[in-house]
mmCIF file of C-alpha atoms in Angstrom:
data_model
loop_
_atom_site.group_PDB
_atom_site.id
_atom_site.type_symbol
_atom_site.label_atom_id
_atom_site.label_comp_id
_atom_site.label_asym_id
_atom_site.label_seq_id
_atom_site.Cartn_x
_atom_site.Cartn_y
_atom_site.Cartn_z
ATOM 1 C CA UNK A 1 -0.157 -0.012 0.078
ATOM 2 C CA UNK A 2 1.265 3.210 -1.256
ATOM 3 C CA UNK A 3 0.512 6.423 0.765
ATOM 4 C CA UNK A 4 -1.025 7.781 -1.966
ATOM 5 C CA UNK A 5 -3.454 4.669 -1.732
ATOM 6 C CA UNK A 6 -3.508 5.484 2.016
ATOM 7 C CA UNK A 7 -4.642 8.878 1.645
ATOM 8 C CA UNK A 8 -7.576 7.361 -0.216
ATOM 9 C CA UNK A 9 -8.268 5.004 2.787
ATOM 10 C CA UNK A 10 -8.332 7.639 4.824
ATOM 11 C CA UNK A 11 -10.113 9.773 2.798
ATOM 12 C CA UNK A 12 -12.908 7.610 3.136
ATOM 13 C CA UNK A 13 -12.335 7.156 6.947
ATOM 14 C CA UNK A 14 -12.535 10.619 7.791
ATOM 15 C CA UNK A 15 -15.649 10.976 5.259
ATOM 16 C CA UNK A 16 -17.356 7.841 7.033
ATOM 17 C CA UNK A 17 -17.491 5.603 3.582
ATOM 18 C CA UNK A 18 -16.952 2.896 5.651
ATOM 19 C CA UNK A 19 -18.118 0.549 2.243
ATOM 20 C CA UNK A 20 -14.870 2.255 0.865
ATOM 21 C CA UNK A 21 -12.833 2.002 4.000
ATOM 22 C CA UNK A 22 -13.535 -2.308 4.201
ATOM 23 C CA UNK A 23 -13.340 -2.090 0.486
ATOM 24 C CA UNK A 24 -9.289 -1.930 2.467
ATOM 25 C CA UNK A 25 -9.959 -4.947 3.766
ATOM 26 C CA UNK A 26 -9.575 -8.919 2.672
ATOM 27 C CA UNK A 27 -12.957 -11.216 3.568
ATOM 28 C CA UNK A 28 -11.235 -12.483 6.993
ATOM 29 C CA UNK A 29 -9.067 -9.906 9.065
ATOM 30 C CA UNK A 30 -8.778 -9.050 12.291
ATOM 31 C CA UNK A 31 -8.725 -5.024 13.211
ATOM 32 C CA UNK A 32 -7.651 -4.812 17.427
ATOM 33 C CA UNK A 33 -7.617 -1.654 19.519
ATOM 34 C CA UNK A 34 -8.311 -0.144 23.179
ATOM 35 C CA UNK A 35 -9.051 -4.273 24.017
ATOM 36 C CA UNK A 36 -11.769 -5.332 22.048
ATOM 37 C CA UNK A 37 -11.568 -7.108 18.569
ATOM 38 C CA UNK A 38 -13.216 -6.738 15.152
ATOM 39 C CA UNK A 39 -13.297 -9.918 12.643
ATOM 40 C CA UNK A 40 -16.028 -8.699 10.660
ATOM 41 C CA UNK A 41 -16.779 -6.071 8.301
ATOM 42 C CA UNK A 42 -20.702 -5.685 9.917
ATOM 43 C CA UNK A 43 -18.578 -5.564 13.706
ATOM 44 C CA UNK A 44 -16.480 -2.686 12.538
ATOM 45 C CA UNK A 45 -19.623 -1.010 10.780
ATOM 46 C CA UNK A 46 -21.904 -0.982 14.005
ATOM 47 C CA UNK A 47 -18.962 0.118 15.587
ATOM 48 C CA UNK A 48 -18.155 3.160 14.009
ATOM 49 C CA UNK A 49 -21.782 4.622 13.172
ATOM 50 C CA UNK A 50 -22.692 4.151 17.330
ATOM 51 C CA UNK A 51 -19.449 6.065 17.961
ATOM 52 C CA UNK A 52 -19.347 8.687 14.655
ATOM 53 C CA UNK A 53 -22.851 9.188 16.450
ATOM 54 C CA UNK A 54 -21.731 10.417 19.211
ATOM 55 C CA UNK A 55 -18.551 11.682 18.509
ATOM 56 C CA UNK A 56 -16.700 13.691 15.578
ATOM 57 C CA UNK A 57 -13.123 11.573 14.667
ATOM 58 C CA UNK A 58 -9.990 12.423 12.229
ATOM 59 C CA UNK A 59 -6.876 11.098 11.659
ATOM 60 C CA UNK A 60 -4.005 13.486 10.470
ATOM 61 C CA UNK A 61 -0.862 11.012 10.142
ATOM 62 C CA UNK A 62 2.379 12.479 11.476
ATOM 63 C CA UNK A 63 4.697 9.323 9.787
ATOM 64 C CA UNK A 64 3.991 6.757 7.454
ATOM 65 C CA UNK A 65 6.224 3.503 6.503
ATOM 66 C CA UNK A 66 4.887 0.855 4.109
ATOM 67 C CA UNK A 67 5.894 -2.068 1.389
ATOM 68 C CA UNK A 68 3.534 -4.564 0.122
ATOM 69 C CA UNK A 69 3.543 -6.462 3.266
ATOM 70 C CA UNK A 70 2.926 -3.672 5.597
ATOM 71 C CA UNK A 71 1.957 -0.879 6.389
ATOM 72 C CA UNK A 72 3.115 1.584 10.261
ATOM 73 C CA UNK A 73 2.446 4.655 10.906
ATOM 74 C CA UNK A 74 2.098 7.380 14.015
ATOM 75 C CA UNK A 75 -1.286 9.644 13.835
ATOM 76 C CA UNK A 76 -3.446 11.882 15.912
ATOM 77 C CA UNK A 77 -6.621 10.709 16.345
ATOM 78 C CA UNK A 78 -8.803 13.942 16.835
ATOM 79 C CA UNK A 79 -12.055 12.691 19.262
ATOM 80 C CA UNK A 80 -15.037 15.321 20.059
ATOM 81 C CA UNK A 81 -17.607 15.152 21.597
ATOM 82 C CA UNK A 82 -20.962 15.815 19.784
ATOM 83 C CA UNK A 83 -23.935 14.561 21.479
ATOM 84 C CA UNK A 84 -23.691 12.692 25.217
ATOM 85 C CA UNK A 85 -22.303 9.120 25.377
ATOM 86 C CA UNK A 86 -23.267 7.725 29.180
ATOM 87 C CA UNK A 87 -21.163 4.155 30.452
ATOM 88 C CA UNK A 88 -24.486 2.382 30.333
ATOM 89 C CA UNK A 89 -25.156 3.862 26.047
ATOM 90 C CA UNK A 90 -21.342 1.385 26.255
ATOM 91 C CA UNK A 91 -22.078 -1.288 27.953
ATOM 92 C CA UNK A 92 -25.389 -1.564 26.352
ATOM 93 C CA UNK A 93 -22.478 -1.971 23.032
ATOM 94 C CA UNK A 94 -20.189 -4.409 24.547
ATOM 95 C CA UNK A 95 -17.799 -0.965 24.542
ATOM 96 C CA UNK A 96 -17.396 -0.972 28.262
ATOM 97 C CA UNK A 97 -13.503 0.233 28.084
ATOM 98 C CA UNK A 98 -13.979 3.413 26.229
ATOM 99 C CA UNK A 99 -14.009 6.359 27.922
ATOM 100 C CA UNK A 100 -16.525 8.705 27.200
ATOM 101 C CA UNK A 101 -16.301 12.125 26.291
ATOM 102 C CA UNK A 102 -18.458 15.293 27.194
ATOM 103 C CA UNK A 103 -20.539 17.474 24.616
ATOM 104 C CA UNK A 104 -17.510 20.162 23.557
ATOM 105 C CA UNK A 105 -14.758 18.355 25.618
ATOM 106 C CA UNK A 106 -11.523 17.514 22.395
ATOM 107 C CA UNK A 107 -9.073 14.608 23.223
ATOM 108 C CA UNK A 108 -6.296 13.615 20.755
ATOM 109 C CA UNK A 109 -4.556 10.338 20.902
ATOM 110 C CA UNK A 110 -0.957 9.854 19.673
ATOM 111 C CA UNK A 111 -1.421 6.891 17.687
ATOM 112 C CA UNK A 112 0.506 4.044 15.813
ATOM 113 C CA UNK A 113 -1.084 1.797 13.846
ATOM 114 C CA UNK A 114 0.471 -0.860 12.405
ATOM 115 C CA UNK A 115 -1.235 -2.595 9.220
ATOM 116 C CA UNK A 116 -0.428 -6.542 8.220
ATOM 117 C CA UNK A 117 -1.009 -6.659 4.045
ATOM 118 C CA UNK A 118 -1.775 -9.834 1.964
ATOM 119 C CA UNK A 119 -2.287 -9.224 -1.610
ATOM 120 C CA UNK A 120 -3.150 -5.387 -0.611
ATOM 121 C CA UNK A 121 -5.984 -6.042 0.996
ATOM 122 C CA UNK A 122 -5.594 -5.094 5.138
ATOM 123 C CA UNK A 123 -5.521 -8.364 6.963
ATOM 124 C CA UNK A 124 -4.807 -7.209 10.506
ATOM 125 C CA UNK A 125 -4.777 -3.535 11.951
ATOM 126 C CA UNK A 126 -3.049 -3.309 15.452
ATOM 127 C CA UNK A 127 -3.860 0.707 16.817
ATOM 128 C CA UNK A 128 -1.868 1.417 20.252
ATOM 129 C CA UNK A 129 -1.950 4.311 22.134
ATOM 130 C CA UNK A 130 1.849 5.414 22.890
ATOM 131 C CA UNK A 131 0.973 8.730 25.239
ATOM 132 C CA UNK A 132 -1.675 9.457 26.920
ATOM 133 C CA UNK A 133 -4.524 11.387 25.663
ATOM 134 C CA UNK A 134 -4.138 15.303 24.832
ATOM 135 C CA UNK A 135 -7.494 16.432 26.773
ATOM 136 C CA UNK A 136 -8.922 20.197 26.244
ATOM 137 C CA UNK A 137 -11.827 21.287 27.474
ATOM 138 C CA UNK A 138 -15.042 21.676 26.550
ATOM 139 C CA UNK A 139 -15.890 24.750 24.216
#
């Protein structure tokens, strides 16, 4: 996956075009982050539909390295609370480990993301936060 390929993937993600995002994934894959593992495209769609109904998320790549078998990058993931999410709502979705954000609260999560590729498709994506989040007070 080239940087141009990844930029198209990221553009689709930032636009909430989940079908275009998932076109980059193999039929069998693992998406791992925050202690969760998603293995089907429906699981990924369901998770992001819930998350993005309550949180505005955007990803900005800081460093990028790739070859035919992998992509490794450092990114800033910006999350902004747009609607209230309670711990109970997260529990109903099976997402107890995810922290809530107040409406207007902004958090920037520096992340390391490592993608494993087979035939140009993502078969495993590992997302790790490598620094504490940088939180800003609600506006």
